[in-house]
Structure formats: structure tokens, C-alpha cells
mmCIF file of C-alpha atoms and ligand atoms in Angstrom:
data_model
loop_
_atom_site.group_PDB
_atom_site.id
_atom_site.type_symbol
_atom_site.label_atom_id
_atom_site.label_comp_id
_atom_site.label_asym_id
_atom_site.label_seq_id
_atom_site.Cartn_x
_atom_site.Cartn_y
_atom_site.Cartn_z
ATOM 1 C CA MET W 11 -0.490 -11.384 -37.080
ATOM 2 C CA ALA W 12 0.734 -14.928 -37.446
ATOM 3 C CA GLY W 13 -1.901 -17.602 -37.774
ATOM 4 C CA THR W 14 -5.627 -17.228 -37.979
ATOM 5 C CA ARG W 15 -8.520 -17.396 -35.612
ATOM 6 C CA SER W 16 -9.621 -20.725 -37.017
ATOM 7 C CA GLY W 17 -8.817 -24.040 -35.386
ATOM 8 C CA PRO W 18 -9.212 -25.509 -31.935
ATOM 9 C CA GLY W 19 -7.710 -22.548 -30.094
ATOM 10 C CA SER W 20 -10.043 -20.039 -31.654
ATOM 11 C CA PRO W 21 -13.099 -19.698 -29.395
ATOM 12 C CA GLU W 22 -13.271 -16.407 -27.554
ATOM 13 C CA THR W 23 -13.542 -18.313 -24.313
ATOM 14 C CA SER W 24 -13.411 -21.826 -23.035
ATOM 15 C CA ASP W 25 -16.484 -21.209 -20.979
ATOM 16 C CA ARG W 26 -18.104 -24.586 -21.365
ATOM 17 C CA GLY W 27 -20.392 -26.531 -19.124
ATOM 18 C CA GLY W 28 -22.239 -23.472 -17.859
ATOM 19 C CA LEU W 29 -19.241 -22.089 -15.994
ATOM 20 C CA THR W 30 -20.330 -18.512 -16.437
ATOM 21 C CA GLY W 31 -17.504 -16.074 -16.025
ATOM 22 C CA VAL W 32 -14.725 -18.581 -16.687
ATOM 23 C CA LEU W 33 -13.032 -16.635 -19.429
ATOM 24 C CA VAL W 34 -9.846 -17.776 -21.048
ATOM 25 C CA PRO W 35 -8.056 -15.067 -22.980
ATOM 26 C CA VAL W 36 -7.188 -16.092 -26.491
ATOM 27 C CA GLY W 37 -4.259 -14.719 -28.469
ATOM 28 C CA PRO W 38 -3.392 -12.547 -30.225
ATOM 29 C CA LEU W 39 -3.593 -10.378 -27.151
ATOM 30 C CA GLU W 40 -3.330 -7.070 -29.079
ATOM 31 C CA LEU W 41 -2.248 -5.152 -26.007
ATOM 32 C CA SER W 42 -2.854 -1.429 -25.911
ATOM 33 C CA VAL W 43 -0.030 1.061 -25.383
ATOM 34 C CA GLU W 44 -1.465 1.845 -21.977
ATOM 35 C CA GLU W 45 -1.525 -1.835 -20.959
ATOM 36 C CA VAL W 46 2.102 -2.260 -21.998
ATOM 37 C CA ARG W 47 3.079 0.868 -20.104
ATOM 38 C CA GLN W 48 1.304 -0.377 -16.978
ATOM 39 C CA LEU W 49 2.759 -3.875 -17.209
ATOM 40 C CA TRP W 50 6.276 -2.621 -17.953
ATOM 41 C CA SER W 51 6.186 -0.446 -14.849
ATOM 42 C CA PHE W 52 4.658 -3.353 -12.886
ATOM 43 C CA ILE W 53 7.649 -5.498 -13.887
ATOM 44 C CA HIS W 54 10.031 -2.760 -12.803
ATOM 45 C CA GLY W 55 8.180 -2.052 -9.584
ATOM 46 C CA ASP W 56 8.620 -3.613 -6.171
ATOM 47 C CA ILE W 57 6.249 -6.468 -6.915
ATOM 48 C CA MET W 58 7.692 -8.614 -4.169
ATOM 49 C CA ASP W 59 7.741 -6.162 -1.291
ATOM 50 C CA GLY W 60 5.713 -7.349 1.694
ATOM 51 C CA SER W 61 2.488 -5.428 1.156
ATOM 52 C CA MET W 62 2.419 -5.977 -2.607
ATOM 53 C CA ARG W 63 3.061 -9.688 -2.094
ATOM 54 C CA ARG W 64 0.087 -9.900 0.281
ATOM 55 C CA LEU W 65 -2.145 -8.080 -2.216
ATOM 56 C CA LEU W 66 -1.034 -10.320 -5.082
ATOM 57 C CA ARG W 67 -1.606 -13.460 -3.003
ATOM 58 C CA ALA W 68 -5.111 -12.303 -2.088
ATOM 59 C CA SER W 69 -5.993 -11.506 -5.711
ATOM 60 C CA LEU W 70 -4.138 -14.618 -7.001
ATOM 61 C CA GLY W 71 -2.064 -12.373 -9.213
ATOM 62 C CA LEU W 72 -3.731 -10.568 -12.105
ATOM 63 C CA CYS W 73 -6.808 -11.305 -14.238
ATOM 64 C CA PRO W 74 -6.290 -13.932 -17.003
ATOM 65 C CA ARG W 75 -5.641 -11.400 -19.769
ATOM 66 C CA HIS W 76 -3.110 -9.426 -17.737
ATOM 67 C CA THR W 77 -1.423 -12.545 -16.347
ATOM 68 C CA TRP W 78 -0.535 -13.698 -19.857
ATOM 69 C CA ALA W 79 0.160 -10.103 -20.872
ATOM 70 C CA TYR W 80 2.559 -9.739 -17.944
ATOM 71 C CA ALA W 81 4.524 -12.791 -19.119
ATOM 72 C CA VAL W 82 4.414 -11.656 -22.763
ATOM 73 C CA VAL W 83 5.670 -8.159 -21.944
ATOM 74 C CA GLU W 84 8.572 -9.518 -19.908
ATOM 75 C CA VAL W 85 9.491 -12.268 -22.399
ATOM 76 C CA GLU W 86 9.250 -10.023 -25.465
ATOM 77 C CA LEU W 87 10.844 -6.866 -24.070
ATOM 78 C CA TRP W 88 13.622 -8.121 -21.791
ATOM 79 C CA GLN W 89 16.639 -7.604 -24.035
ATOM 80 C CA ALA W 90 19.691 -8.736 -22.062
ATOM 81 C CA GLY W 91 20.143 -11.044 -19.123
ATOM 82 C CA ALA W 92 22.022 -14.000 -17.716
ATOM 83 C CA GLY W 93 21.319 -17.538 -18.850
ATOM 84 C CA SER W 94 21.402 -19.273 -22.190
ATOM 85 C CA ARG W 95 18.797 -17.025 -23.833
ATOM 86 C CA GLY W 96 20.334 -13.751 -22.646
ATOM 87 C CA GLY W 97 16.981 -12.102 -22.051
ATOM 88 C CA HIS W 98 13.500 -12.852 -23.402
ATOM 89 C CA GLN W 99 12.891 -14.948 -20.305
ATOM 90 C CA PRO W 100 10.090 -14.796 -17.722
ATOM 91 C CA PHE W 101 12.260 -13.931 -14.713
ATOM 92 C CA ASP W 102 9.939 -11.716 -12.644
ATOM 93 C CA VAL W 103 7.094 -13.982 -13.667
ATOM 94 C CA THR W 104 8.696 -17.112 -12.228
ATOM 95 C CA ILE W 105 9.555 -15.351 -8.963
ATOM 96 C CA LEU W 106 5.959 -14.184 -8.509
ATOM 97 C CA TYR W 107 4.463 -17.537 -9.488
ATOM 98 C CA GLU W 108 6.759 -19.555 -7.236
ATOM 99 C CA ASP W 109 5.200 -17.537 -4.434
ATOM 100 C CA LEU W 110 1.621 -17.906 -5.672
ATOM 101 C CA LEU W 111 1.946 -21.661 -6.328
ATOM 102 C CA GLU W 112 3.157 -22.169 -2.780
ATOM 103 C CA HIS W 113 0.364 -19.983 -1.412
ATOM 104 C CA VAL W 114 -2.350 -21.969 -3.211
ATOM 105 C CA ALA W 115 -0.767 -25.364 -2.464
ATOM 106 C CA ASP W 116 -0.539 -24.514 1.250
ATOM 107 C CA GLY W 117 -4.166 -23.401 1.244
ATOM 108 C CA LEU W 118 -5.394 -26.558 -0.490
ATOM 109 C CA ASP W 119 -3.430 -28.778 1.911
ATOM 110 C CA ARG W 120 -4.894 -27.141 5.032
ATOM 111 C CA LYS W 121 -7.105 -29.193 7.291
ATOM 112 C CA THR W 122 -10.769 -28.286 7.334
ATOM 113 C CA SER W 123 -11.601 -26.423 10.536
ATOM 114 C CA LEU W 124 -14.381 -24.330 11.961
ATOM 115 C CA LEU W 125 -11.984 -21.466 12.637
ATOM 116 C CA HIS W 126 -10.760 -20.938 9.091
ATOM 117 C CA ARG W 127 -12.189 -20.518 5.640
ATOM 118 C CA HIS W 128 -12.716 -23.755 3.765
ATOM 119 C CA PRO W 129 -9.375 -24.895 2.258
ATOM 120 C CA ASP W 130 -10.599 -24.566 -1.320
ATOM 121 C CA ASP W 131 -11.589 -20.929 -0.716
ATOM 122 C CA VAL W 132 -7.933 -20.240 -1.509
ATOM 123 C CA LEU W 133 -8.990 -20.599 -5.165
ATOM 124 C CA LEU W 134 -11.217 -17.521 -4.928
ATOM 125 C CA PRO W 135 -9.447 -14.200 -5.534
ATOM 126 C CA VAL W 136 -10.003 -11.400 -3.059
ATOM 127 C CA GLY W 137 -9.543 -7.993 -4.663
ATOM 128 C CA PRO W 138 -9.278 -6.830 -8.257
ATOM 129 C CA CYS W 139 -6.578 -7.217 -10.895
ATOM 130 C CA ARG W 140 -4.365 -4.221 -10.231
ATOM 131 C CA ILE W 141 -3.692 -3.589 -13.922
ATOM 132 C CA CYS W 142 -7.450 -3.498 -14.652
ATOM 133 C CA GLU W 143 -7.821 -1.235 -11.641
ATOM 134 C CA ASP W 144 -5.094 1.135 -12.811
ATOM 135 C CA MET W 145 -6.507 1.173 -16.345
ATOM 136 C CA ALA W 146 -9.881 2.243 -14.946
ATOM 137 C CA SER W 147 -8.420 4.934 -12.727
ATOM 138 C CA PRO W 148 -9.937 8.378 -13.317
ATOM 139 C CA ASP W 149 -6.417 9.847 -12.982
ATOM 140 C CA LEU W 150 -5.239 7.915 -15.993
ATOM 141 C CA PRO W 151 -5.946 10.403 -18.834
ATOM 142 C CA GLY W 152 -3.461 12.866 -17.341
ATOM 143 C CA LEU W 153 -0.832 10.206 -16.800
ATOM 144 C CA ARG W 154 -1.329 8.865 -20.288
ATOM 145 C CA MET W 155 -0.322 12.214 -21.752
ATOM 146 C CA GLY W 156 2.917 12.168 -19.826
ATOM 147 C CA TYR W 157 4.058 8.582 -20.171
ATOM 148 C CA ALA W 158 2.753 6.989 -23.347
ATOM 149 C CA ASN W 159 5.544 8.324 -25.499
ATOM 150 C CA SER W 160 6.710 6.940 -28.819
ATOM 151 C CA ASN W 161 9.030 4.533 -27.009
ATOM 152 C CA THR W 162 6.077 2.813 -25.339
ATOM 153 C CA GLU W 163 4.315 2.661 -28.686
ATOM 154 C CA ALA W 164 7.328 0.903 -30.230
ATOM 155 C CA LEU W 165 7.489 -1.484 -27.272
ATOM 156 C CA THR W 166 3.781 -2.245 -27.718
ATOM 157 C CA VAL W 167 4.301 -3.234 -31.352
ATOM 158 C CA GLU W 168 7.205 -5.426 -30.274
ATOM 159 C CA ALA W 169 5.227 -7.075 -27.439
ATOM 160 C CA ASN W 170 2.253 -7.784 -29.718
ATOM 161 C CA GLY W 171 4.555 -9.595 -32.149
ATOM 162 C CA LEU W 172 4.674 -12.489 -29.603
ATOM 163 C CA VAL W 173 7.899 -13.679 -31.268
ATOM 164 C CA HIS W 174 9.719 -15.043 -28.227
ATOM 165 C CA THR W 175 6.557 -16.204 -26.456
ATOM 166 C CA THR W 176 5.687 -18.206 -29.559
ATOM 167 C CA VAL W 177 9.118 -19.858 -29.569
ATOM 168 C CA TRP W 178 8.791 -20.790 -25.876
ATOM 169 C CA CYS W 179 5.304 -22.236 -26.344
ATOM 170 C CA ARG W 180 6.159 -24.207 -29.470
ATOM 171 C CA GLU W 181 9.465 -25.587 -28.161
ATOM 172 C CA THR W 182 7.749 -26.929 -25.058
ATOM 173 C CA LEU W 183 4.480 -27.980 -26.732
ATOM 174 C CA PRO W 184 5.158 -31.758 -26.568
ATOM 175 C CA LEU W 185 5.484 -31.494 -22.784
ATOM 176 C CA TRP W 186 2.637 -29.142 -21.878
ATOM 177 C CA ARG W 187 0.057 -30.341 -24.400
ATOM 178 C CA GLY W 188 -0.916 -33.332 -22.235
ATOM 179 C CA ARG W 189 -1.084 -31.154 -19.102
ATOM 180 C CA VAL W 190 -3.650 -28.614 -20.316
ATOM 181 C CA CYS W 191 -6.714 -28.053 -18.100
ATOM 182 C CA PRO W 192 -9.474 -30.283 -19.546
ATOM 183 C CA GLY W 193 -11.980 -27.472 -18.966
ATOM 184 C CA CYS W 194 -9.915 -25.014 -21.037
ATOM 185 C CA ASP W 195 -9.099 -27.509 -23.783
ATOM 186 C CA PRO W 196 -11.689 -27.513 -26.595
ATOM 187 C CA GLY W 197 -10.370 -30.944 -27.619
ATOM 188 C CA THR W 198 -11.537 -32.609 -24.406
ATOM 189 C CA PRO W 199 -15.102 -33.938 -24.348
ATOM 190 C CA GLU W 200 -17.142 -32.391 -21.565
ATOM 191 C CA GLY W 201 -16.737 -34.272 -18.303
ATOM 192 C CA ALA W 202 -13.623 -36.097 -19.549
ATOM 193 C CA GLY W 203 -10.039 -35.464 -18.518
ATOM 194 C CA ASP W 204 -8.140 -35.613 -15.249
ATOM 195 C CA PRO W 205 -9.544 -33.102 -12.714
ATOM 196 C CA VAL W 206 -6.083 -32.812 -11.134
ATOM 197 C CA LEU W 207 -5.100 -30.849 -14.257
ATOM 198 C CA PHE W 208 -7.863 -28.249 -13.869
ATOM 199 C CA CYS W 209 -6.895 -24.575 -13.812
ATOM 200 C CA ARG W 210 -7.974 -22.520 -10.816
ATOM 201 C CA PHE W 211 -11.183 -21.381 -12.526
ATOM 202 C CA HIS W 212 -12.356 -24.854 -13.458
ATOM 203 C CA LEU W 213 -11.399 -26.143 -10.002
ATOM 204 C CA ALA W 214 -13.220 -23.280 -8.282
ATOM 205 C CA ALA W 215 -16.357 -24.056 -10.278
ATOM 206 C CA ARG W 216 -16.362 -27.541 -8.724
ATOM 207 C CA ARG W 217 -16.095 -26.543 -5.084
ATOM 208 C CA PRO W 218 -16.302 -28.083 -2.564
ATOM 209 C CA LEU W 219 -13.454 -30.259 -3.773
ATOM 210 C CA PRO W 220 -12.975 -33.787 -2.396
ATOM 211 C CA GLU W 221 -10.067 -33.840 0.042
ATOM 212 C CA GLN W 222 -8.096 -36.267 -2.103
ATOM 213 C CA LEU W 223 -8.376 -33.974 -5.127
ATOM 214 C CA ARG W 224 -7.265 -30.946 -3.093
ATOM 215 C CA HIS W 225 -4.089 -32.720 -1.984
ATOM 216 C CA ALA W 226 -3.405 -34.081 -5.472
ATOM 217 C CA VAL W 227 -3.691 -30.580 -6.979
ATOM 218 C CA ALA W 228 -1.438 -29.188 -4.236
ATOM 219 C CA ALA W 229 1.166 -31.864 -5.010
ATOM 220 C CA ARG W 230 0.997 -31.003 -8.717
ATOM 221 C CA LEU W 231 1.475 -27.293 -8.002
ATOM 222 C CA ARG W 232 4.493 -28.021 -5.769
ATOM 223 C CA GLU W 233 5.985 -30.208 -8.484
ATOM 224 C CA ILE W 234 5.638 -27.373 -11.036
ATOM 225 C CA ARG W 235 7.137 -24.971 -8.517
ATOM 226 C CA GLY W 236 10.131 -27.260 -8.010
ATOM 227 C CA ARG W 237 10.920 -27.205 -11.718
ATOM 228 C CA MET W 238 10.328 -23.474 -11.906
ATOM 229 C CA ARG W 239 12.875 -22.799 -9.142
ATOM 230 C CA HIS W 240 15.564 -24.353 -11.335
ATOM 231 C CA LEU W 241 14.355 -22.251 -14.248
ATOM 232 C CA THR W 242 14.604 -19.081 -12.146
ATOM 233 C CA ASP W 243 18.143 -20.031 -11.102
ATOM 234 C CA SER W 244 19.112 -20.673 -14.722
ATOM 235 C CA MET W 245 18.312 -17.028 -15.506
ATOM 236 C CA THR W 246 20.903 -15.797 -12.983
ATOM 237 C CA ASP W 247 24.686 -15.656 -13.174
ATOM 238 C CA TYR W 248 25.192 -18.677 -10.913
ATOM 239 C CA GLY W 249 22.404 -21.008 -12.070
ATOM 240 C CA ALA W 250 22.933 -24.192 -14.053
ATOM 241 C CA PRO W 251 21.365 -24.546 -17.513
ATOM 242 C CA VAL W 252 17.997 -26.330 -17.552
ATOM 243 C CA GLY W 253 16.107 -28.664 -19.887
ATOM 244 C CA SER W 254 12.675 -28.657 -21.424
ATOM 245 C CA GLU W 255 10.835 -29.842 -18.281
ATOM 246 C CA GLU W 256 12.024 -26.694 -16.499
ATOM 247 C CA ASN W 257 11.387 -24.531 -19.566
ATOM 248 C CA THR W 258 7.772 -25.753 -19.595
ATOM 249 C CA SER W 259 7.172 -25.012 -15.911
ATOM 250 C CA TRP W 260 6.210 -21.339 -16.217
ATOM 251 C CA ILE W 261 3.666 -22.090 -18.953
ATOM 252 C CA GLU W 262 2.046 -24.711 -16.695
ATOM 253 C CA ALA W 263 2.082 -22.296 -13.747
ATOM 254 C CA ILE W 264 0.432 -19.522 -15.730
ATOM 255 C CA GLY W 265 -1.955 -22.009 -17.332
ATOM 256 C CA PHE W 266 -3.129 -22.848 -13.812
ATOM 257 C CA PHE W 267 -3.613 -19.213 -12.790
ATOM 258 C CA ALA W 268 -4.903 -17.737 -16.067
ATOM 259 C CA GLY W 269 -6.280 -20.632 -18.112
ATOM 260 C CA TRP W 270 -4.692 -22.004 -21.274
ATOM 261 C CA GLY W 271 -6.020 -19.613 -23.909
ATOM 262 C CA LEU W 272 -2.736 -18.185 -25.147
ATOM 263 C CA PRO W 273 -0.666 -21.404 -25.455
ATOM 264 C CA LEU W 274 -3.579 -23.166 -27.151
ATOM 265 C CA TYR W 275 -3.907 -20.272 -29.591
ATOM 266 C CA LEU W 276 -0.172 -20.299 -30.370
ATOM 267 C CA ALA W 277 -0.196 -24.096 -30.792
ATOM 268 C CA ALA W 278 -3.148 -23.862 -33.190
ATOM 269 C CA ALA W 279 -1.372 -21.102 -35.124
ATOM 270 C CA ALA W 280 1.684 -23.392 -35.317
ATOM 271 C CA THR W 281 -0.449 -26.142 -36.858
ATOM 272 C CA ASP W 282 -1.764 -23.646 -39.396
ATOM 273 C CA ALA W 283 1.702 -22.311 -40.207
ATOM 274 C CA GLY W 284 3.654 -25.588 -40.207
ATOM 275 C CA PRO W 285 6.170 -26.909 -37.708
ATOM 276 C CA GLU W 286 8.619 -23.981 -37.730
ATOM 277 C CA PRO W 287 7.953 -20.859 -35.650
ATOM 278 C CA ASP W 288 6.713 -18.050 -37.855
ATOM 279 C CA THR W 289 9.485 -15.452 -37.958
ATOM 280 C CA THR W 290 7.714 -12.892 -40.128
ATOM 281 C CA GLU W 291 6.960 -10.841 -37.038
ATOM 282 C CA THR W 292 10.647 -10.097 -36.457
ATOM 283 C CA GLY W 293 10.317 -7.329 -39.018
ATOM 284 C CA ARG W 294 8.384 -5.420 -36.389
ATOM 285 C CA ARG W 295 11.476 -5.027 -34.277
ATOM 286 C CA ASN W 296 13.335 -2.840 -36.758
HETATM 287 ZN ZN1 ZN Z 26 -6.594 -7.247 -15.521
HETATM 288 ZN ZN1 ZN Z 27 -9.344 -24.353 -17.139
#
């Protein structure tokens, strides 16, 4: 694996300030064959049909580990597509997170009323991560025999290489580094940093949020979503090419929903390895 566990991105969690349960997954993810199989079928499933969309809104997507894993599996394993990169792009990811950003921004902007939940309750997931749920299913051992063939094992090795994810994170590092959640960032002194940049976990830990902060976070999420729409379009046959602000948008969106563990890990590994992306992992693809 490229890099080491030393450096600022290395702690197992960014659970500081007594925020018990605020776990930020830290790379390398080391996904299991079964996780890759589940996520690959999730990507190819009807994730945006009406009932699935409602479930994913309620649960705010997946747990932090599987949110990053979902992006990694799509970015690493998507071989051919429209747009300048011709694959290795987070296409399903941006479609899902456009929807979830809008859902959370709308919730945060709602007026307080006696009839509804408090506006910042939108930050609290209802329902489990469906990948965790499927992994825990008692039916799984039988399925595993049938589906986890050698192809999935090869795909797992490829996904765990993090080659394309690393390139995305390092190319866009100058833009996203100043937008990391202060609660997730080990470089930020406790209590410092702009609360508007908090991820959903660090925001939720500070409920009830002042009204001004709620609206400022909603505006930030809509701004990310605006850039991400252009990125989604750029991955289709008719979309215009985009620049680094758009290329950074999905990392910011996922940072909000899953914490910043993986980009911080990859940035720390980049510091260890020098400025160029480490390409030694490409050998895994043969
Ligand atoms: Zn999960
Ligand atoms: Zn955070």
C-alpha cells in the first residue's frame, strides 16, 4: 500500500472533543471481496428509483466507510465512459449526492414549526447503512458462495489500489484542503475553524444549530451541488469539460456526508511519497 499510517491523517478516527461515535474512516480502506461485490451491485442497481431514493434520503446515504467505498469502487472500476477521463469518474456518486445535498439543504432551510421535526433533525440518519445491513444478513453465506468469484476478487485488488481516487484527491488538494471540516481535521486546534465547514457528524453534535448557521450551511451545500451538476454533465456525451472547482465538488460533498478521513489520508500519503502520485499500485491491474 502506498504511504504509511504516520502523519496527520493517521488517527483511526477524528473523534475529538468527546463526540463519541463520530468516526471518520481512514484509508487504506482494504475493502473485502464481499464489500466490493455489494457495492458493485449497488452501483448497477436502481439506486435512484422512488423507494430507494426515499430510503437513501432517510439514511443520508451509507455509513462513512461505505460512502467512501462506494465512490472508490465506482472511480477505480469504471473502465470506459464519456468525458475527458473516459471512465474512472464518480458518475453514480454525483447523481446520488446531488439529491442528498438538496435534501439536507432544504431541511436546514425550513422554518421552525410545532408541526414538523426541528430543521436540524435532517442531519440525523433514520435507518441503517444498507451495505452494512446486507453484509450482516444471515442469507449472505449462501450468496457469497455463488457470487464472490475470481472476477470479484480481482476487482477487489484493483479497488484497494486506490490509484484513480488518489489522482483525483491529489489533483484537487489545493482547492479542498481549506474546506475540510475543522472537526475532522487533526491540524485544526479544538474549537477553532469555521463551523460552516463542519461535516454532518460534527454539525449534528452541535445541535440545536443557530438559525444563521443552518442557512449558511445550506447555502454552502447548494453551492457544492451547483458545481457537481456541471461535473455530472461533463461525464455524459453532451456535457462541456469542467475545471478543478467542479472536479473538487464530489470530494467536498462526500466529505460532508462521510467525514474527511480518506482524502486526509491520501494527502498525508502524498506528503510522505513526494508531490507525484504514487503509481506503483498500477502493477495490481495486470
Ligand atoms: Zn456501511
Ligand atoms: Zn467532521
